[in-house]
Amino acid sequence: MARVVVFGFTGYAGGAITRELVARGHDVLGVSRNPEGADAPVEVRAGSIFDDQLVREVAQGADHLVVALHASSEPALETALPSLTSAAIAEGATLSFVGGAGSLLVAAEGPRLYETAGFPEAYQPEARAHGAILDTLRAAPAELDWFYVSPAAEFGSWNAGERTGTFRIGGDVLLTVADGSSTISGADYAIAYVDEIERAEHRRARFSVAY
């Protein structure tokens, strides 16, 4: 059983990961600015990931720090990386992020999805902010254990899908099916995420999940 802190546990991805962790018997601390009404049976702490003292406090004794928050909020999520990195290294914990699909490559030699002509302008800030987080993690000190999980292109509460337990694991290139679509349900994404917490097969790396 691992001690896991989930920042953003009341959100779509964070909630799915939290439920999967609980179902597997892990000890979970959920952190949110507004945790009222949370339905997961976990320890709860109200607060912000941008509060350095709170990050240090909730990280004490943790094996994993999971970040499941919007990247382009104000302040930008990337600004929380220094305190998260310090806390993770101090505790010997793994830092991980629910990433975006926009930073995935459309082919082995690129470009990134958000650099293609058809990528929606409205999603550019979030996609680029997630890409910046990934770049920063890749340049992080060697003592930081981290991973970053990019979902399929069509991932979100608007396309929740069902739990199937069947999916593909990829790397930096967007996974699609024959018709060009790229999807994953929240529950199946969470299975892949918690599998990584338990198995540590992609240390200091980004991987992707899709059908």
Coordinates of N, CA and C in Angstrom, one line a residue:
M1 N 0.8 -1.2 0.0 CA 0.0 0.0 0.0 C 0.9 1.2 0.0
A2 N 0.6 2.2 -0.9 CA 1.3 3.4 -1.0 C 0.6 4.6 -0.4
R3 N 1.3 5.6 0.1 CA 0.7 6.8 0.5 C 0.7 7.8 -0.7
V4 N -0.4 8.2 -1.2 CA -0.5 9.0 -2.4 C -1.2 10.3 -2.1
V5 N -0.6 11.4 -2.5 CA -1.3 12.7 -2.4 C -1.8 13.1 -3.8
V6 N -3.1 13.4 -3.9 CA -3.6 13.7 -5.2 C -4.1 15.2 -5.2
F7 N -3.3 16.1 -5.9 CA -3.7 17.5 -6.0 C -4.8 17.5 -7.1
G8 N -6.0 18.1 -6.8 CA -7.0 18.1 -7.8 C -7.9 16.8 -7.8
F9 N -8.1 16.3 -6.6 CA -8.8 15.0 -6.5 C -10.3 15.1 -6.8
T10 N -10.8 16.3 -6.8 CA -12.2 16.5 -7.1 C -12.5 16.7 -8.6
G11 N -11.5 16.8 -9.4 CA -11.7 17.0 -10.8 C -12.0 15.7 -11.6
Y12 N -12.1 15.8 -12.9 CA -12.4 14.6 -13.7 C -11.3 13.5 -13.6
A13 N -10.1 13.9 -14.1 CA -9.0 12.9 -14.0 C -8.6 12.6 -12.6
G14 N -8.4 13.6 -11.8 CA -8.0 13.4 -10.4 C -9.0 12.5 -9.6
G15 N -10.3 12.7 -9.9 CA -11.3 11.9 -9.3 C -11.2 10.4 -9.7
A16 N -11.0 10.2 -11.0 CA -10.9 8.8 -11.5 C -9.7 8.1 -10.9
I17 N -8.6 8.8 -10.8 CA -7.4 8.3 -10.2 C -7.6 8.0 -8.8
T18 N -8.2 8.9 -8.1 CA -8.4 8.7 -6.6 C -9.3 7.5 -6.4
R19 N -10.4 7.3 -7.2 CA -11.3 6.1 -7.0 C -10.5 4.8 -7.3
E20 N -9.7 4.9 -8.3 CA -8.9 3.6 -8.6 C -7.9 3.3 -7.5
L21 N -7.3 4.4 -6.9 CA -6.3 4.1 -5.8 C -7.0 3.6 -4.6
V22 N -8.2 4.1 -4.3 CA -8.9 3.6 -3.1 C -9.4 2.2 -3.4
A23 N -9.8 1.9 -4.6 CA -10.3 0.5 -4.9 C -9.1 -0.5 -4.7
R24 N -7.9 -0.1 -4.9 CA -6.8 -1.0 -4.8 C -6.1 -0.9 -3.4
G25 N -6.8 -0.2 -2.5 CA -6.3 -0.2 -1.1 C -5.2 0.7 -0.7
H26 N -4.9 1.7 -1.6 CA -3.9 2.7 -1.2 C -4.4 3.8 -0.3
D27 N -3.5 4.4 0.4 CA -3.8 5.4 1.4 C -3.7 6.8 0.7
V28 N -4.8 7.5 0.5 CA -4.9 8.7 -0.3 C -5.2 9.9 0.5
L29 N -4.5 11.0 0.2 CA -4.8 12.3 0.8 C -5.2 13.1 -0.4
G30 N -6.4 13.6 -0.5 CA -6.9 14.5 -1.5 C -6.8 15.9 -1.2
V31 N -6.1 16.7 -2.1 CA -6.0 18.1 -1.9 C -6.7 18.9 -2.9
S32 N -7.5 19.9 -2.5 CA -8.3 20.7 -3.4 C -8.6 22.1 -2.8
R33 N -8.7 23.1 -3.6 CA -9.1 24.4 -3.0 C -10.5 24.3 -2.5
N34 N -11.3 23.5 -3.1 CA -12.8 23.4 -2.7 C -13.2 21.9 -2.6
P35 N -12.8 21.3 -1.5 CA -13.1 19.8 -1.4 C -14.5 19.5 -1.0
E36 N -15.3 20.5 -0.7 CA -16.6 20.2 -0.2 C -17.4 19.4 -1.2
G37 N -18.1 18.4 -0.7 CA -18.9 17.5 -1.5 C -18.2 16.4 -2.2
A38 N -16.9 16.3 -1.9 CA -16.1 15.2 -2.5 C -16.7 13.8 -2.1
D39 N -16.8 12.9 -3.1 CA -17.5 11.7 -2.8 C -16.5 10.5 -2.5
A40 N -15.2 10.7 -2.7 CA -14.2 9.7 -2.4 C -13.9 9.6 -0.9
P41 N -13.9 8.3 -0.4 CA -13.6 8.1 1.0 C -12.1 8.2 1.4
V42 N -11.6 9.5 1.3 CA -10.2 9.7 1.5 C -10.0 10.8 2.5
E43 N -8.8 10.9 3.0 CA -8.4 12.0 3.9 C -8.4 13.3 3.0
V44 N -8.9 14.4 3.5 CA -9.0 15.6 2.7 C -8.3 16.7 3.3
R45 N -7.6 17.5 2.4 CA -7.0 18.8 2.9 C -7.3 19.9 1.9
A46 N -7.9 21.0 2.4 CA -8.2 22.1 1.6 C -7.0 23.0 1.5
G47 N -6.7 23.4 0.3 CA -5.6 24.2 0.0 C -5.1 24.3 -1.4
S48 N -4.1 25.1 -1.7 CA -3.6 25.3 -3.0 C -2.2 24.7 -3.2
I49 N -2.0 24.2 -4.4 CA -0.7 23.7 -4.8 C 0.3 24.8 -4.9
F50 N -0.1 26.0 -4.9 CA 0.8 27.1 -5.0 C 1.2 27.6 -3.6
D51 N 0.8 27.0 -2.6 CA 1.1 27.3 -1.2 C 2.3 26.4 -0.9
D52 N 3.5 26.9 -0.8 CA 4.7 26.1 -0.6 C 4.7 25.3 0.7
Q53 N 4.2 26.0 1.8 CA 4.1 25.3 3.1 C 3.2 24.2 3.0
L54 N 2.0 24.3 2.4 CA 1.1 23.2 2.3 C 1.6 22.1 1.6
V55 N 2.3 22.4 0.5 CA 3.0 21.3 -0.3 C 3.9 20.5 0.5
R56 N 4.8 21.2 1.3 CA 5.7 20.5 2.2 C 5.0 19.6 3.2
E57 N 3.9 20.2 3.8 CA 3.2 19.5 4.8 C 2.5 18.2 4.3
V58 N 1.8 18.3 3.2 CA 1.1 17.1 2.7 C 2.0 16.1 2.1
A59 N 3.2 16.5 1.7 CA 4.2 15.6 1.1 C 4.8 14.7 2.2
Q60 N 4.8 15.1 3.4 CA 5.4 14.4 4.5 C 4.9 12.9 4.5
G61 N 5.8 12.0 4.4 CA 5.5 10.6 4.4 C 4.9 10.0 3.2
A62 N 4.8 10.8 2.1 CA 4.2 10.4 0.9 C 5.1 9.6 0.0
D63 N 4.6 8.6 -0.7 CA 5.3 7.8 -1.7 C 5.1 8.4 -3.1
H64 N 4.0 9.1 -3.3 CA 3.7 9.6 -4.6 C 2.9 10.9 -4.5
L65 N 3.3 11.9 -5.3 CA 2.6 13.2 -5.4 C 2.0 13.2 -6.8
V66 N 0.6 13.2 -6.9 CA -0.1 13.2 -8.2 C -0.7 14.6 -8.4
V67 N -0.4 15.2 -9.6 CA -0.9 16.5 -9.9 C -1.9 16.3 -11.1
A68 N -3.2 16.6 -10.8 CA -4.2 16.5 -11.8 C -5.0 17.8 -11.8
L69 N -4.3 18.9 -12.3 CA -4.9 20.2 -12.4 C -4.7 20.8 -13.8
H70 N -5.5 21.8 -14.1 CA -5.3 22.6 -15.3 C -3.9 23.3 -15.3
A71 N -3.2 23.2 -16.4 CA -1.9 23.8 -16.5 C -1.8 25.3 -16.8
S72 N -2.9 25.8 -17.4 CA -2.8 27.2 -17.9 C -3.6 28.1 -17.0
S73 N -3.9 27.7 -15.8 CA -4.6 28.5 -14.8 C -3.7 29.7 -14.4
E74 N -4.3 30.6 -13.6 CA -3.4 31.7 -13.1 C -3.3 31.5 -11.6
P75 N -2.1 31.4 -11.1 CA -0.8 31.3 -11.8 C -0.7 30.0 -12.5
A76 N 0.2 30.0 -13.5 CA 0.4 28.8 -14.3 C 0.9 27.7 -13.4
L77 N 0.5 26.5 -13.7 CA 0.8 25.3 -12.9 C 2.4 25.1 -12.8
E78 N 3.1 25.5 -13.9 CA 4.5 25.3 -13.9 C 5.2 26.0 -12.8
T79 N 4.6 27.1 -12.3 CA 5.3 27.8 -11.2 C 5.3 27.0 -9.9
A80 N 4.5 26.0 -9.8 CA 4.4 25.2 -8.6 C 5.5 24.1 -8.6
L81 N 6.2 23.9 -9.8 CA 7.1 22.8 -9.9 C 8.3 22.9 -9.0
P82 N 8.9 24.1 -8.7 CA 10.0 24.1 -7.8 C 9.7 23.5 -6.4
S83 N 8.6 23.9 -5.8 CA 8.2 23.4 -4.5 C 7.8 21.9 -4.5
L84 N 7.1 21.5 -5.6 CA 6.8 20.1 -5.7 C 8.0 19.3 -5.9
T85 N 9.0 19.7 -6.7 CA 10.2 19.0 -6.9 C 11.0 18.9 -5.6
S86 N 11.1 20.0 -4.8 CA 11.9 20.0 -3.6 C 11.2 19.0 -2.6
A87 N 9.9 19.1 -2.5 CA 9.2 18.2 -1.6 C 9.3 16.7 -1.9
A88 N 9.2 16.4 -3.2 CA 9.3 15.0 -3.7 C 10.7 14.5 -3.4
I89 N 11.7 15.3 -3.7 CA 13.1 14.8 -3.5 C 13.3 14.6 -2.0
A90 N 12.8 15.5 -1.1 CA 13.0 15.4 0.3 C 12.4 14.2 0.9
E91 N 11.2 13.8 0.3 CA 10.5 12.7 0.9 C 10.8 11.4 0.1
G92 N 11.6 11.5 -0.9 CA 11.9 10.3 -1.7 C 10.6 9.8 -2.5
A93 N 9.7 10.7 -2.8 CA 8.5 10.4 -3.4 C 8.6 10.6 -5.0
T94 N 7.7 10.0 -5.7 CA 7.6 10.1 -7.1 C 6.6 11.2 -7.4
L95 N 7.0 12.2 -8.3 CA 6.1 13.3 -8.7 C 5.5 12.9 -10.1
S96 N 4.2 13.0 -10.2 CA 3.6 12.6 -11.5 C 2.5 13.6 -11.9
F97 N 2.3 13.7 -13.2 CA 1.3 14.7 -13.7 C 0.3 14.0 -14.7
V98 N -0.9 14.4 -14.5 CA -1.9 14.2 -15.6 C -1.6 15.2 -16.7
G99 N -1.1 14.7 -17.8 CA -0.6 15.6 -18.8 C -1.7 15.8 -19.9
G100 N -1.3 16.5 -20.9 CA -2.2 16.7 -22.0 C -1.8 15.9 -23.3
A101 N -2.7 15.9 -24.2 CA -2.4 15.2 -25.5 C -1.8 16.1 -26.5
G102 N -1.9 17.4 -26.3 CA -1.4 18.4 -27.2 C 0.1 18.4 -27.4
S103 N 0.8 17.9 -26.4 CA 2.3 17.9 -26.5 C 2.8 16.6 -27.2
L104 N 1.9 15.7 -27.5 CA 2.3 14.4 -28.2 C 2.7 14.7 -29.6
L105 N 3.6 14.0 -30.1 CA 3.9 14.1 -31.5 C 2.9 13.4 -32.4
V106 N 2.7 13.9 -33.6 CA 1.8 13.3 -34.6 C 2.5 12.2 -35.4
A107 N 3.8 12.2 -35.4 CA 4.6 11.2 -36.0 C 6.0 11.2 -35.3
A108 N 6.8 10.2 -35.6 CA 8.0 10.0 -34.8 C 8.9 11.2 -34.9
E109 N 8.9 12.0 -36.0 CA 9.8 13.1 -36.1 C 9.0 14.5 -35.9
G110 N 7.8 14.4 -35.3 CA 7.1 15.6 -35.0 C 6.2 16.0 -36.1
P111 N 5.5 17.1 -36.0 CA 5.5 18.1 -34.9 C 4.6 17.6 -33.8
R112 N 4.6 18.5 -32.7 CA 3.6 18.2 -31.6 C 2.2 18.5 -32.1
L113 N 1.3 17.8 -31.5 CA -0.1 18.0 -32.0 C -0.6 19.4 -32.0
Y114 N -0.2 20.2 -30.9 CA -0.6 21.6 -30.9 C 0.0 22.5 -31.9
E115 N 1.0 22.0 -32.6 CA 1.7 22.7 -33.7 C 1.1 22.5 -35.0
T116 N 0.1 21.6 -35.1 CA -0.6 21.3 -36.4 C -1.7 22.3 -36.7
A117 N -2.0 22.4 -38.0 CA -2.9 23.4 -38.5 C -4.3 23.2 -37.9
G118 N -4.7 22.0 -37.7 CA -6.1 21.8 -37.2 C -6.3 21.8 -35.8
F119 N -5.3 22.1 -35.0 CA -5.5 22.1 -33.5 C -6.3 23.3 -33.1
P120 N -7.3 23.1 -32.3 CA -8.2 24.2 -31.9 C -7.5 25.3 -31.2
E121 N -7.7 26.6 -31.6 CA -7.0 27.7 -30.9 C -7.4 27.8 -29.5
A122 N -8.6 27.5 -29.1 CA -9.0 27.6 -27.7 C -8.3 26.7 -26.8
Y123 N -7.7 25.6 -27.3 CA -7.0 24.6 -26.5 C -5.5 24.9 -26.5
Q124 N -5.0 25.9 -27.2 CA -3.6 26.2 -27.3 C -2.9 26.5 -25.9
P125 N -3.5 27.4 -25.2 CA -2.8 27.8 -23.9 C -2.6 26.6 -23.0
E126 N -3.6 25.7 -22.8 CA -3.5 24.5 -22.0 C -2.5 23.6 -22.5
A127 N -2.5 23.3 -23.8 CA -1.6 22.4 -24.4 C -0.2 22.8 -24.3
R128 N 0.1 24.1 -24.6 CA 1.4 24.6 -24.5 C 1.9 24.7 -23.0
A129 N 1.0 24.9 -22.1 CA 1.4 25.0 -20.7 C 1.8 23.6 -20.2
H130 N 1.0 22.5 -20.7 CA 1.4 21.2 -20.4 C 2.7 20.8 -21.0
G131 N 2.9 21.2 -22.2 CA 4.2 20.9 -22.9 C 5.4 21.5 -22.1
A132 N 5.2 22.7 -21.6 CA 6.3 23.4 -20.8 C 6.6 22.6 -19.5
I133 N 5.5 22.0 -18.9 CA 5.7 21.2 -17.7 C 6.6 20.0 -18.0
L134 N 6.2 19.3 -19.1 CA 7.0 18.1 -19.5 C 8.4 18.5 -19.8
D135 N 8.7 19.6 -20.5 CA 10.0 20.0 -20.8 C 10.8 20.3 -19.5
T136 N 10.1 20.9 -18.5 CA 10.8 21.2 -17.3 C 11.1 19.9 -16.5
L137 N 10.2 18.9 -16.5 CA 10.5 17.7 -15.8 C 11.7 16.9 -16.5
R138 N 11.7 17.0 -17.8 CA 12.8 16.3 -18.5 C 14.2 16.9 -18.1
A139 N 14.2 18.2 -17.7 CA 15.4 18.9 -17.3 C 15.6 18.9 -15.8
A140 N 14.8 18.2 -15.1 CA 14.8 18.2 -13.6 C 16.1 17.4 -13.1
P141 N 16.5 17.7 -11.9 CA 17.6 17.0 -11.3 C 17.4 15.5 -11.3
A142 N 18.5 14.8 -11.5 CA 18.5 13.3 -11.6 C 17.8 12.6 -10.4
E143 N 17.9 13.3 -9.2 CA 17.3 12.7 -8.0 C 15.8 12.7 -8.0
L144 N 15.2 13.5 -8.9 CA 13.7 13.5 -8.9 C 13.2 12.4 -9.7
D145 N 12.4 11.6 -9.1 CA 11.7 10.5 -9.8 C 10.3 11.0 -10.2
W146 N 10.0 10.9 -11.5 CA 8.8 11.5 -12.0 C 8.3 10.7 -13.2
F147 N 7.0 10.8 -13.5 CA 6.4 10.4 -14.7 C 5.2 11.3 -15.1
Y148 N 4.9 11.2 -16.4 CA 3.9 12.2 -16.9 C 3.0 11.3 -17.9
V149 N 1.7 11.4 -17.8 CA 0.8 10.5 -18.6 C -0.1 11.4 -19.5
S150 N 0.2 11.3 -20.8 CA -0.7 12.0 -21.7 C -1.9 11.1 -22.1
P151 N -3.1 11.6 -22.1 CA -4.2 10.8 -22.5 C -4.4 10.9 -24.0
A152 N -5.4 10.2 -24.5 CA -5.8 10.3 -25.9 C -6.3 11.7 -26.2
A153 N -6.4 12.1 -27.5 CA -6.8 13.4 -27.9 C -8.2 13.7 -27.4
E154 N -9.1 12.8 -27.4 CA -10.5 13.0 -27.0 C -10.7 12.4 -25.6
F155 N -10.2 13.2 -24.6 CA -10.3 12.8 -23.2 C -10.9 13.9 -22.4
G156 N -11.9 13.6 -21.6 CA -12.5 14.6 -20.8 C -13.9 14.2 -20.3
S157 N -14.5 15.0 -19.4 CA -15.8 14.7 -18.8 C -16.9 14.6 -19.9
W158 N -16.6 15.3 -21.0 CA -17.6 15.3 -22.1 C -17.6 14.0 -22.9
N159 N -16.6 13.2 -22.6 CA -16.5 11.9 -23.3 C -16.0 10.9 -22.3
A160 N -16.7 10.7 -21.3 CA -16.3 9.9 -20.1 C -16.1 8.5 -20.5
G161 N -16.9 7.9 -21.3 CA -16.7 6.5 -21.7 C -17.0 5.5 -20.5
E162 N -16.5 4.3 -20.7 CA -16.7 3.3 -19.7 C -15.4 2.6 -19.3
R163 N -15.4 1.9 -18.2 CA -14.3 1.1 -17.8 C -14.2 -0.2 -18.6
T164 N -13.2 -0.4 -19.3 CA -13.0 -1.7 -20.1 C -11.9 -2.5 -19.6
G165 N -10.8 -1.9 -19.0 CA -9.6 -2.6 -18.6 C -8.7 -2.9 -19.8
T166 N -9.1 -2.5 -21.0 CA -8.3 -2.8 -22.2 C -7.9 -1.5 -22.9
F167 N -6.6 -1.3 -23.1 CA -6.1 0.0 -23.7 C -4.7 -0.3 -24.2
R168 N -4.2 0.7 -24.9 CA -2.8 0.6 -25.3 C -1.9 1.6 -24.6
I169 N -0.7 1.3 -24.4 CA 0.3 2.2 -23.8 C 1.3 2.6 -24.9
G170 N 1.4 3.9 -25.1 CA 2.4 4.4 -26.1 C 3.4 5.3 -25.5
G171 N 4.2 5.9 -26.3 CA 5.2 6.8 -25.9 C 4.9 8.3 -26.2
D172 N 5.8 8.9 -27.0 CA 5.6 10.3 -27.3 C 4.7 10.6 -28.6
V173 N 4.3 9.5 -29.3 CA 3.5 9.7 -30.5 C 2.0 9.4 -30.2
L174 N 1.2 10.3 -30.6 CA -0.3 10.2 -30.4 C -0.8 8.8 -30.9
L175 N -1.5 8.1 -30.1 CA -2.1 6.8 -30.5 C -3.5 7.1 -31.1
T176 N -3.7 6.5 -32.3 CA -5.0 6.6 -33.0 C -5.4 5.2 -33.4
V177 N -6.7 5.1 -33.8 CA -7.2 3.9 -34.5 C -7.4 4.2 -36.0
A178 N -7.9 3.2 -36.7 CA -8.0 3.2 -38.1 C -8.7 4.5 -38.7
D179 N -9.7 4.9 -38.0 CA -10.4 6.1 -38.5 C -9.8 7.4 -38.1
G180 N -8.7 7.4 -37.4 CA -8.0 8.6 -37.0 C -8.4 9.1 -35.6
S181 N -9.3 8.5 -35.0 CA -9.8 9.0 -33.7 C -8.8 8.5 -32.6
S182 N -8.8 9.2 -31.5 CA -8.0 8.9 -30.4 C -8.7 9.2 -29.1
T183 N -9.1 8.1 -28.4 CA -10.0 8.2 -27.2 C -9.5 7.3 -26.1
I184 N -9.9 7.7 -24.9 CA -9.7 6.9 -23.7 C -10.7 7.3 -22.6
S185 N -11.3 6.4 -21.9 CA -12.3 6.8 -20.9 C -11.5 7.2 -19.6
G186 N -12.2 8.0 -18.8 CA -11.5 8.4 -17.5 C -11.1 7.2 -16.7
A187 N -12.0 6.2 -16.6 CA -11.7 5.0 -15.7 C -10.5 4.2 -16.3
D188 N -10.4 4.1 -17.6 CA -9.3 3.3 -18.1 C -8.0 4.1 -18.1
Y189 N -8.1 5.4 -18.2 CA -6.9 6.2 -18.0 C -6.4 6.1 -16.6
A190 N -7.3 6.0 -15.6 CA -6.9 5.9 -14.2 C -6.3 4.5 -14.0
I191 N -6.8 3.5 -14.6 CA -6.1 2.2 -14.4 C -4.7 2.2 -14.9
A192 N -4.4 2.8 -16.0 CA -3.0 2.9 -16.5 C -2.2 3.8 -15.6
Y193 N -2.7 4.8 -15.1 CA -2.0 5.7 -14.2 C -1.6 5.0 -12.9
V194 N -2.6 4.3 -12.3 CA -2.3 3.6 -11.0 C -1.4 2.4 -11.2
D195 N -1.5 1.8 -12.4 CA -0.6 0.7 -12.7 C 0.8 1.2 -12.7
E196 N 1.1 2.4 -13.2 CA 2.4 3.0 -13.2 C 2.9 3.3 -11.7
I197 N 1.9 3.8 -10.9 CA 2.3 4.0 -9.5 C 2.7 2.7 -8.9
E198 N 2.1 1.6 -9.2 CA 2.4 0.4 -8.6 C 3.6 -0.3 -9.2
R199 N 3.8 -0.1 -10.5 CA 4.9 -0.9 -11.2 C 6.1 -0.1 -11.6
A200 N 6.0 1.2 -11.6 CA 7.2 2.0 -12.0 C 7.9 1.6 -13.2
E201 N 7.2 1.5 -14.3 CA 7.7 1.0 -15.6 C 8.2 2.1 -16.5
H202 N 7.8 3.4 -16.2 CA 8.2 4.5 -17.0 C 8.8 5.6 -16.2
R203 N 9.9 5.3 -15.5 CA 10.5 6.3 -14.6 C 11.2 7.4 -15.4
R204 N 11.0 8.6 -14.9 CA 11.5 9.8 -15.6 C 11.2 9.8 -17.0
A205 N 9.9 9.6 -17.3 CA 9.5 9.5 -18.7 C 8.0 9.9 -18.9
R206 N 7.6 10.3 -20.1 CA 6.2 10.5 -20.5 C 5.8 9.2 -21.2
F207 N 4.5 8.8 -20.9 CA 3.9 7.7 -21.7 C 2.5 8.2 -22.0
S208 N 1.8 7.5 -22.9 CA 0.5 7.9 -23.3 C -0.4 6.7 -23.2
V209 N -1.8 7.0 -23.2 CA -2.8 5.9 -23.0 C -3.9 6.2 -24.0
A210 N -4.3 5.2 -24.7 CA -5.5 5.3 -25.6 C -5.9 3.9 -26.0
Y211 N -7.1 3.9 -26.6 CA -7.6 2.6 -27.2 C -6.9 2.3 -28.5

